[in-house]
mmCIF file of C-alpha atoms and ligand atoms in Angstrom:
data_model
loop_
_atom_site.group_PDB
_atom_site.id
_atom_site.type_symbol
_atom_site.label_atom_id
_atom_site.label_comp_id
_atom_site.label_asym_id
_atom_site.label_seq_id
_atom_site.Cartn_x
_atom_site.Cartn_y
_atom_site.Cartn_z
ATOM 1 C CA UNK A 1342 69.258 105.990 90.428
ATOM 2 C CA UNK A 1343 68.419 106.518 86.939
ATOM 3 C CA UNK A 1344 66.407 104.551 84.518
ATOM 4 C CA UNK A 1345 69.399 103.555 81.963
ATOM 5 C CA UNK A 1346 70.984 100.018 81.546
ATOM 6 C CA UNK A 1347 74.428 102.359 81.382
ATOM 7 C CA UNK A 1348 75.210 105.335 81.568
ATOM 8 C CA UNK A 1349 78.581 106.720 80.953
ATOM 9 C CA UNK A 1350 79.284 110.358 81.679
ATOM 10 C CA UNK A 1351 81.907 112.472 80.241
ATOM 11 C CA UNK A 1352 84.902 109.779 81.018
ATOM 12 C CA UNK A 1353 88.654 109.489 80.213
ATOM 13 C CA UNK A 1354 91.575 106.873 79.747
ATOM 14 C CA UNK A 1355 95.019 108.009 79.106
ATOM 15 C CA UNK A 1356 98.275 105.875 78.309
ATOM 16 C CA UNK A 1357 101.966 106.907 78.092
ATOM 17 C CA UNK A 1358 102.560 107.417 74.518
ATOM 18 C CA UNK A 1359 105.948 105.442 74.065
ATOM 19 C CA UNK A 1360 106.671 107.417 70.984
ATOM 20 C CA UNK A 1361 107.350 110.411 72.679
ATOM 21 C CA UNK A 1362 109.852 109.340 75.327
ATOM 22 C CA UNK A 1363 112.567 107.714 73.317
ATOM 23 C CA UNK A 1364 114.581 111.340 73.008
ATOM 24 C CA UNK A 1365 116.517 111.623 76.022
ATOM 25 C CA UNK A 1366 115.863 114.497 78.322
ATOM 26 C CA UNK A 1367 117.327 117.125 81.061
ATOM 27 C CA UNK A 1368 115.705 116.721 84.453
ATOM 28 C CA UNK A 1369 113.096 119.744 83.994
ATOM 29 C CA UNK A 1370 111.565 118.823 80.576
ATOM 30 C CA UNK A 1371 111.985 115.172 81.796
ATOM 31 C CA UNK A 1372 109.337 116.129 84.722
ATOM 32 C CA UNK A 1373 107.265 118.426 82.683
ATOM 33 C CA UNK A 1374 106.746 115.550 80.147
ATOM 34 C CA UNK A 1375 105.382 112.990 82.280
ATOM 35 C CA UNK A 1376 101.913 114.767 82.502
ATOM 36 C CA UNK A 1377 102.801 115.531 78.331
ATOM 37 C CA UNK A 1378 103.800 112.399 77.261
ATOM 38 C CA UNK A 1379 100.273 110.787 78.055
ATOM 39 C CA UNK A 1380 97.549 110.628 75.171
ATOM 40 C CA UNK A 1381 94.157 110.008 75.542
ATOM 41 C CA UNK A 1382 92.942 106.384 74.306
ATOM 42 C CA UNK A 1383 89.269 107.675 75.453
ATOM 43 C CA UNK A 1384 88.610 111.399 75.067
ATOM 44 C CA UNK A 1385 85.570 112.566 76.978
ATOM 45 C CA UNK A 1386 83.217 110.056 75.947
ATOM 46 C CA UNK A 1387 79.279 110.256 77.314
ATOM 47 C CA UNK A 1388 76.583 108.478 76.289
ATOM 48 C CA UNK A 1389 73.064 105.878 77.845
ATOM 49 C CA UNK A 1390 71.686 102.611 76.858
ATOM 50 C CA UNK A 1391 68.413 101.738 77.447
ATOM 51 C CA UNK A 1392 67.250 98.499 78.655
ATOM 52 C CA UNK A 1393 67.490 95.790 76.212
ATOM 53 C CA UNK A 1394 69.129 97.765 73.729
ATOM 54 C CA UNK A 1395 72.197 96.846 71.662
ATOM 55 C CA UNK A 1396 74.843 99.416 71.041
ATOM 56 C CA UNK A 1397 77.503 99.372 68.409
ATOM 57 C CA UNK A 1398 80.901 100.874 69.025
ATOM 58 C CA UNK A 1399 82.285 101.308 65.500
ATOM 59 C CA UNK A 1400 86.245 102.671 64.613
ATOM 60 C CA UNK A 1401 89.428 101.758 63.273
ATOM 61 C CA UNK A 1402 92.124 99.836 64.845
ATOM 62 C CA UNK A 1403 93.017 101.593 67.535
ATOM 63 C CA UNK A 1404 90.183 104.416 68.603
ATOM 64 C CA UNK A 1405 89.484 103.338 71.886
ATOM 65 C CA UNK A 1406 86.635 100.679 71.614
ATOM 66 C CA UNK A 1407 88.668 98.100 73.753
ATOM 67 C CA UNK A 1408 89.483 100.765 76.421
ATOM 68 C CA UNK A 1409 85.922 102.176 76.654
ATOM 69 C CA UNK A 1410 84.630 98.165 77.059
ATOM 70 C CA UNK A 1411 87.316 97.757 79.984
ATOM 71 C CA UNK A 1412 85.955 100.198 81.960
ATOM 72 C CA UNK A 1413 82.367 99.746 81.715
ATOM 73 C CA UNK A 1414 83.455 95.647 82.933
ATOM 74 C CA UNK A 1415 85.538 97.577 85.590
ATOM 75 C CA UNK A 1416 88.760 96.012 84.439
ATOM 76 C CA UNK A 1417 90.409 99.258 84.043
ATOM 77 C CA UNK A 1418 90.169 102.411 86.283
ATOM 78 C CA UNK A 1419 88.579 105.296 85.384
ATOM 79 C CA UNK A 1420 90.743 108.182 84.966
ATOM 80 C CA UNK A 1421 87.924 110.924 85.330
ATOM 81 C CA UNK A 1422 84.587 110.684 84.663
ATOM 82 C CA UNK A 1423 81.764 107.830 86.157
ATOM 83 C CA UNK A 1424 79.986 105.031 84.685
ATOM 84 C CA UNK A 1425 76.716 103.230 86.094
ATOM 85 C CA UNK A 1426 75.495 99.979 85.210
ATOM 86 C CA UNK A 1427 71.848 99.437 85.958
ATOM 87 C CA UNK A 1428 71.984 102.259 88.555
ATOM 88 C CA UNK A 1429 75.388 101.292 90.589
ATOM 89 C CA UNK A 1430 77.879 103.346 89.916
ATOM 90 C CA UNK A 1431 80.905 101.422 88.807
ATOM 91 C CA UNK A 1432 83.434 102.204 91.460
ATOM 92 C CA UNK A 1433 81.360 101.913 94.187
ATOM 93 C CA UNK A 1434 79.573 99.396 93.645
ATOM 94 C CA UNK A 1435 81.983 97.582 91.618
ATOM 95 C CA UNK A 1436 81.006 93.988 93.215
ATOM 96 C CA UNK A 1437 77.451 94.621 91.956
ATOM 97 C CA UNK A 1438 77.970 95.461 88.619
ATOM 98 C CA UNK A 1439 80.390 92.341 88.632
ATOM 99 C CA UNK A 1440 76.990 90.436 89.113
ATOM 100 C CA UNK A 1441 75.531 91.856 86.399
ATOM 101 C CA UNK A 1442 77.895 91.594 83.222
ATOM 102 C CA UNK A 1443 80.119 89.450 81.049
ATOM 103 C CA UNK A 1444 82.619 90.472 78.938
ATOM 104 C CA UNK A 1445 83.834 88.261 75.804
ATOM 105 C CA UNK A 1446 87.169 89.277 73.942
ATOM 106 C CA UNK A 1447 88.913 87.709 70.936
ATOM 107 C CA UNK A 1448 91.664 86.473 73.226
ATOM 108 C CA UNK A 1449 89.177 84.373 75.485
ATOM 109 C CA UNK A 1450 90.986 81.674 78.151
ATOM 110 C CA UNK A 1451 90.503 78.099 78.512
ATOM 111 C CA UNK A 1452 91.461 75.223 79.733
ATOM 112 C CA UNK A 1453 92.926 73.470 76.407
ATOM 113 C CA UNK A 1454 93.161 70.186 77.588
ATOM 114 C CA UNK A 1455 89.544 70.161 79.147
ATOM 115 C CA UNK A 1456 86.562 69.518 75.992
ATOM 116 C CA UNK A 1457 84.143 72.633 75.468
ATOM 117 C CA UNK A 1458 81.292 70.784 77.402
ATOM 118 C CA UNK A 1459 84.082 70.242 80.508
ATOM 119 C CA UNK A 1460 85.066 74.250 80.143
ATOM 120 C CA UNK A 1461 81.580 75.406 80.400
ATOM 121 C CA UNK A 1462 80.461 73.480 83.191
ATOM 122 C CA UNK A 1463 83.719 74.277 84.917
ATOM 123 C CA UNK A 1464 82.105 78.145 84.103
ATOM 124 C CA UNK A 1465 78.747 77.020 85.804
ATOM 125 C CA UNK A 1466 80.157 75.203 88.598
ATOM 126 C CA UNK A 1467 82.260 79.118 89.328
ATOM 127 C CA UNK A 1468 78.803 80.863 88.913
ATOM 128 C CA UNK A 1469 76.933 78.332 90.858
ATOM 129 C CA UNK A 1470 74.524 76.982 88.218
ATOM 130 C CA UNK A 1471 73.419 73.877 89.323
ATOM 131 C CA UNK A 1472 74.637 70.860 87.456
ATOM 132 C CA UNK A 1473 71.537 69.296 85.663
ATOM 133 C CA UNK A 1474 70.229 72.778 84.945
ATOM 134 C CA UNK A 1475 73.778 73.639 83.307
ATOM 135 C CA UNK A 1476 73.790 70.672 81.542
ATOM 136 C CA UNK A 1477 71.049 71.819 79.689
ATOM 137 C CA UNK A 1478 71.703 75.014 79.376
ATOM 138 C CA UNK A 1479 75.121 74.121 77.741
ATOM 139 C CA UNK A 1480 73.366 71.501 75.065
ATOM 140 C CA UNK A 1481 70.974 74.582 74.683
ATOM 141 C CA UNK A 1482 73.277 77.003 74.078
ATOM 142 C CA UNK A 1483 75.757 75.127 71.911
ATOM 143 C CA UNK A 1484 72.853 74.157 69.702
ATOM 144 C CA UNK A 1485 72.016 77.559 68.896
ATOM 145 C CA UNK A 1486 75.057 78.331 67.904
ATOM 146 C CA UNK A 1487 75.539 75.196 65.281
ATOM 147 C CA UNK A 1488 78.577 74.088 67.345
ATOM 148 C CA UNK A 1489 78.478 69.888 66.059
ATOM 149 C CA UNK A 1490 77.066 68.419 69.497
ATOM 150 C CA UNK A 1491 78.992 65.301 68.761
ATOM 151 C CA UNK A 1492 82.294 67.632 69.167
ATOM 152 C CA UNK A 1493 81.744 68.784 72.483
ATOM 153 C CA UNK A 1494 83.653 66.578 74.395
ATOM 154 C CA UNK A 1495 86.772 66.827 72.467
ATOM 155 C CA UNK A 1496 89.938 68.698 73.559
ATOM 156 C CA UNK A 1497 89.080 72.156 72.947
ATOM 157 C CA UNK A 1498 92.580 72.221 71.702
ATOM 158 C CA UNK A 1499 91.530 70.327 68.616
ATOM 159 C CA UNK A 1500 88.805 73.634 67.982
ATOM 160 C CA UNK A 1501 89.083 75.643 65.258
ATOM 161 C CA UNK A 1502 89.705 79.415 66.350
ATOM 162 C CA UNK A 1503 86.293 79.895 65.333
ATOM 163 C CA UNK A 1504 85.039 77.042 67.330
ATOM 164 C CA UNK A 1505 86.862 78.198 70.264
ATOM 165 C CA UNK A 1506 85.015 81.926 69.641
ATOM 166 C CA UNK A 1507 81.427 80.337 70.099
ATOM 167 C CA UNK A 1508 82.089 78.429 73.177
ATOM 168 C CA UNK A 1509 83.249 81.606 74.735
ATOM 169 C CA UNK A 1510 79.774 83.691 73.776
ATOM 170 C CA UNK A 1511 78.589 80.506 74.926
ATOM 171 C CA UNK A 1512 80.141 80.693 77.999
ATOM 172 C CA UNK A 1513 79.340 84.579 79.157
ATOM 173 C CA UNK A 1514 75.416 83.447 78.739
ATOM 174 C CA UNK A 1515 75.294 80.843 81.445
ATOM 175 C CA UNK A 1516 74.475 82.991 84.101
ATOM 176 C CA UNK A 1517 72.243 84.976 81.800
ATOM 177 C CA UNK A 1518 73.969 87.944 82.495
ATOM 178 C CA UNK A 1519 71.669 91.209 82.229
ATOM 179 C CA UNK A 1520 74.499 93.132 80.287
ATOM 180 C CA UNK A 1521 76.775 91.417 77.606
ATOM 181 C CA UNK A 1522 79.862 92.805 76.865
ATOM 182 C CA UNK A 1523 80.973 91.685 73.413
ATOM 183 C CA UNK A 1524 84.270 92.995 71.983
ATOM 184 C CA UNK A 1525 84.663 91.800 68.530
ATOM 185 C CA UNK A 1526 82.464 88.686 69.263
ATOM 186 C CA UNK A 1527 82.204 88.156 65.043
ATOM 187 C CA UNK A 1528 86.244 89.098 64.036
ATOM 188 C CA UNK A 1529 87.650 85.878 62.211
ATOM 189 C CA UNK A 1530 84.248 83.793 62.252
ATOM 190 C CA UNK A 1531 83.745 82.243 58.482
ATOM 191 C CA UNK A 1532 80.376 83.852 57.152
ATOM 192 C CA UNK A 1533 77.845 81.358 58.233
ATOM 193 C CA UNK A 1534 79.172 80.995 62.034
ATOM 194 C CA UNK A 1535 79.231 84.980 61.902
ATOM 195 C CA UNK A 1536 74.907 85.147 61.223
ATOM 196 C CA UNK A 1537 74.998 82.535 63.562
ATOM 197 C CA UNK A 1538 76.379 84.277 66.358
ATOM 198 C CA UNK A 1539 74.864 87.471 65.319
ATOM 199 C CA UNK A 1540 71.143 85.572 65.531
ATOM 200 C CA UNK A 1541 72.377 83.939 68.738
ATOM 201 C CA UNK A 1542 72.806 87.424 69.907
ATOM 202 C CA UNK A 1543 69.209 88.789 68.834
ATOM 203 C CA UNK A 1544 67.914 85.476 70.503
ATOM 204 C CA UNK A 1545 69.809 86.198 73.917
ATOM 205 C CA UNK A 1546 68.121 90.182 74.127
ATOM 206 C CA UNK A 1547 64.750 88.467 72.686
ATOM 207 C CA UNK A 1548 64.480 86.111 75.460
ATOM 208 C CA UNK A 1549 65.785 87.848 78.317
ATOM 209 C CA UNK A 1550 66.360 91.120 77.457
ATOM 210 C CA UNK A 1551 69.582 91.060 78.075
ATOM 211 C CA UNK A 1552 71.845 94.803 76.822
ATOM 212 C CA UNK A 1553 74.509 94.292 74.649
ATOM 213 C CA UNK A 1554 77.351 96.792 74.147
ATOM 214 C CA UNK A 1555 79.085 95.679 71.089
ATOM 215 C CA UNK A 1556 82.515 96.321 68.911
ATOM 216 C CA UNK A 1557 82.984 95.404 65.548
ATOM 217 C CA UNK A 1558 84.558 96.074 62.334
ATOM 218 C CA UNK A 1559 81.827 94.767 60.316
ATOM 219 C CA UNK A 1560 79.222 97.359 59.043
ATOM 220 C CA UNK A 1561 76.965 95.190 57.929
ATOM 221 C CA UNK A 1562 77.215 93.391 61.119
ATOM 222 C CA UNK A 1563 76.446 96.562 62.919
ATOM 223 C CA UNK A 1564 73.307 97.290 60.419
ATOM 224 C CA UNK A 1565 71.671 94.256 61.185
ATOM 225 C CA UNK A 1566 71.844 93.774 64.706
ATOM 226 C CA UNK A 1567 72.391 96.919 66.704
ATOM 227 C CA UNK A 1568 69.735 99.513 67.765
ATOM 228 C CA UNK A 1569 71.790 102.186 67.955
ATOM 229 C CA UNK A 1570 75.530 103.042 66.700
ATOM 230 C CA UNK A 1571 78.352 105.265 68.317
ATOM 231 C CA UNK A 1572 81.130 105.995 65.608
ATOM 232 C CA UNK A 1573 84.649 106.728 67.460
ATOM 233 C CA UNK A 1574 87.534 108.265 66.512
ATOM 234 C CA UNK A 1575 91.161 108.905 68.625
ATOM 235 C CA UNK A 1576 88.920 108.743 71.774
ATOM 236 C CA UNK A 1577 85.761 110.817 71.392
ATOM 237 C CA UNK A 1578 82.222 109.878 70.173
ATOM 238 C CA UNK A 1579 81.824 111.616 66.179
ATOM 239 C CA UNK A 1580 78.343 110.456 65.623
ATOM 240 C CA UNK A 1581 75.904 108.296 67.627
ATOM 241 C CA UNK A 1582 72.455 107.540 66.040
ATOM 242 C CA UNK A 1583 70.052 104.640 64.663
ATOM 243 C CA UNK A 1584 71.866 102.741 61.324
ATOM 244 C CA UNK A 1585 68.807 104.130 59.618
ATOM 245 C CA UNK A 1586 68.445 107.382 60.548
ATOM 246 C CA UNK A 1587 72.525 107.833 59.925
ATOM 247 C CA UNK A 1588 71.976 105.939 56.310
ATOM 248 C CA UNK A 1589 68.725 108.801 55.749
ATOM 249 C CA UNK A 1590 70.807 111.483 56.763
ATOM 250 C CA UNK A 1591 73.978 110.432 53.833
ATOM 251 C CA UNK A 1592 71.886 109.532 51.276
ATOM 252 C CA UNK A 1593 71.963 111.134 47.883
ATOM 253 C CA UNK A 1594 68.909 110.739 45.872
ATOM 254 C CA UNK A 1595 67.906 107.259 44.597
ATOM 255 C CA UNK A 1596 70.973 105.409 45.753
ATOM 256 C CA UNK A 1597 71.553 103.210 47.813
ATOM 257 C CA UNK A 1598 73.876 103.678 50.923
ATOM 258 C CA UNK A 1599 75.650 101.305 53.197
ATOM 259 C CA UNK A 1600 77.252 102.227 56.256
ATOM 260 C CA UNK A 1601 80.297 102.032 55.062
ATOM 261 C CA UNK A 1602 79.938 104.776 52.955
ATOM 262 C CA UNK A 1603 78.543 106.665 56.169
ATOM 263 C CA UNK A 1604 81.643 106.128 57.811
ATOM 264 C CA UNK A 1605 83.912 107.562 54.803
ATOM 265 C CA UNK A 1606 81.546 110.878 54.989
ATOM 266 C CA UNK A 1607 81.459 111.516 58.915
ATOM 267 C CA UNK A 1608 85.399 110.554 59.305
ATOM 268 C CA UNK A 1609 86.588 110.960 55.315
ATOM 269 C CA UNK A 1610 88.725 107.569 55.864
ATOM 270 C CA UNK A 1611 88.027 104.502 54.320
ATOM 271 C CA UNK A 1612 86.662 101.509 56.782
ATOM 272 C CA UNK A 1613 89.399 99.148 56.391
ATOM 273 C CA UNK A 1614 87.782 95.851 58.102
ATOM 274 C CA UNK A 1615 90.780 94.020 60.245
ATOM 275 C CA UNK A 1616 90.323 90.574 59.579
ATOM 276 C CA UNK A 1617 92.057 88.143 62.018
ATOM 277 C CA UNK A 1618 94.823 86.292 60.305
ATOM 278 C CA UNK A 1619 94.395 82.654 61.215
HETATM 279 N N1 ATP B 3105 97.408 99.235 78.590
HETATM 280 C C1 ATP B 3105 97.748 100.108 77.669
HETATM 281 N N2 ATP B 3105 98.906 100.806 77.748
HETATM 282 C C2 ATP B 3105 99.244 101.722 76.814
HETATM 283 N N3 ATP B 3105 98.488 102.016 75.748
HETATM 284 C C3 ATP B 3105 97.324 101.359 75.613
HETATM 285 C C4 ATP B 3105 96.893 100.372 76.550
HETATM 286 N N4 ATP B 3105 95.676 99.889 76.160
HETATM 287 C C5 ATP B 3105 95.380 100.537 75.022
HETATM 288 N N5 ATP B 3105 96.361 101.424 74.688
HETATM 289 C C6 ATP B 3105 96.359 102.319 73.516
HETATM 290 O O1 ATP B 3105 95.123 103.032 73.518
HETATM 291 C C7 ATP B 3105 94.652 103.208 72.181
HETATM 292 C C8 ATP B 3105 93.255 102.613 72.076
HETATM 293 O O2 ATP B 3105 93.353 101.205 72.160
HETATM 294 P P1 ATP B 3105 92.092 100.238 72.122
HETATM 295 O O3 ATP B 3105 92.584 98.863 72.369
HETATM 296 O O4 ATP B 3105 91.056 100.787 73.023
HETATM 297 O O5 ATP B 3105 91.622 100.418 70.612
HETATM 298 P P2 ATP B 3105 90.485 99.626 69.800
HETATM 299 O O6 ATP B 3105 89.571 100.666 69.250
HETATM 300 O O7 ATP B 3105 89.914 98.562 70.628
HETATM 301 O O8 ATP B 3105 91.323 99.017 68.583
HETATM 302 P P3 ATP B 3105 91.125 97.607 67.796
HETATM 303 O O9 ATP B 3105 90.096 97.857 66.743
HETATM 304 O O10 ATP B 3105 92.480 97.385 67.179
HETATM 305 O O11 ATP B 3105 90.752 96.548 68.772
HETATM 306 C C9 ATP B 3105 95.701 102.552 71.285
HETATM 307 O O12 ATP B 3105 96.577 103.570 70.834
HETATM 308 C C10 ATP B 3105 96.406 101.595 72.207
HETATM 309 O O13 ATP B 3105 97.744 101.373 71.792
HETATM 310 MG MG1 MG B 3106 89.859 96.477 70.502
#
């Protein structure tokens, strides 16, 4: 048992790389490049979370943030390595940790028909929150994030993408889960619904202090809201530190920094931020 909300230690993910097997090859070099043709999406990657905390997972398209959030949620294996969430140690106590988390993705399933209210008490009916107590919760929840009450029984077909993105962080609350999984919870969200779900976010760790392990593309996002921030890169960890402590450590007398311009130093690229197209 240890006294972190997770703890991942020294853990790896690797894929085919389809680039490399499109040459055609004799039987030897075909079986030597099986174990070759592999690259690792996450490269030896350790780090804790305390209770309550939120965590940032900053890096470009394609570093390994979605991988690294898979695993923790146990949707994907572990390759070597172990994980722990709130002492149980993901494999083993995989039903457990189940219990514990949520996990919210861009690409979040519904029922399209059903309205948003009919979804989310479909959710609470899975989890086994009773129905008055949901029905609050969901008018609760909904309100906080400015979703138009009067809206809630329409198709969630007729939602905006946006829409549709707050009634699934709205969803992976009900249960108040004790760790919240959110991988790009803000991409594609207009300005205004973006500081709403980011305040919706501070108000879920406030009141229950609920951890939050959380991707994004949007510096300032990660600024605001996280505790701490990891910067990736092809798979491993670069930097992991407090936004302030990483903007002290940059800055050049009398100027201002953002941490965009901490990102450019630590990886020398350019943040490109990887708007959704609608
Ligand atoms: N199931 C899979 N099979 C093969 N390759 C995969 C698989 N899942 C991820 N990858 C590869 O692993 C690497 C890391 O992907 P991942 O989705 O973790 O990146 P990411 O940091 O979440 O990127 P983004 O910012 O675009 O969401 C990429 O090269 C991706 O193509
Ligand atoms: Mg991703």
């Amino acid at each position: 048992m240890n006294n972190y909300a997770v703890k991942v230690d020294n853990v790896f993910k690797s894929f085919k790389d389809e680039t490399k097997n499109k040459i055609k090859k004799d039987f030897l070099s075909a079986l030597f490049s099986r174990t070759q043709n592999r690259f690792y999406a996450v490269n030896g990657v350790s780090f804790a979370i305390d209770y309550g905390e939120i965590f940032g997972i900053l890096g470009q398209n394609g570093s390994g943030k979605s991988t690294l959030i898979r695993m923790i949620s146990t949707l994907l294996t572990l390759e070597k390595g172990s994980i722990s969430v709130f002492g149980y140690d993901i494999v083993k106590d995989e039903y457990k940790v189940k219990q514990h988390i949520n996990r919210v993705t861009v690409e979040a399933s519904f029922f399209k028909k059903l309205s948003a209210f009919e979804n989310l008490m479909y959710a609470a009916s899975i989890y086994g929150v009773p129905r008055d107590e949901a029905k609050s919760r969901i008018n609760e929840i909904l309100g906080v994030l400015n979703l138009d009450l009067n809206r809630i029984h329409e198709p969630l077909e007729n939602f905006s993408r946006g829409m549709q993105q707050k009634v699934a962080i709205g969803r992976a609350v009900l249960t108040s889960p004790s760790l919240l999984l959110l991988d790009e919870p803000t991409t594609g969200l207009d300005p205004k619904s973006k500081k709403d779900v980011q305040s919706f976010i501070l108000k879920v760790r406030k009141t229950n202090n609920t951890t939050v392990i959380l991707t994004t593309h949007d510096m300032e996002e990660a600024d605001r809201i996280c505790d701490r921030i990891a910067i990736i890169d092809k798979g491993k960890f670069i930097t992991l530190n407090t936004p302030a402590n990483l903007k002290n450590k940059f800055r050049k007398e009398n100027e201002t920094i953002s941490l965009e311009d901490v990102f450019f130093e630590i990886t020398g690229k350019e943040f490109k931020s990887d708007e959704l197209e609608e």
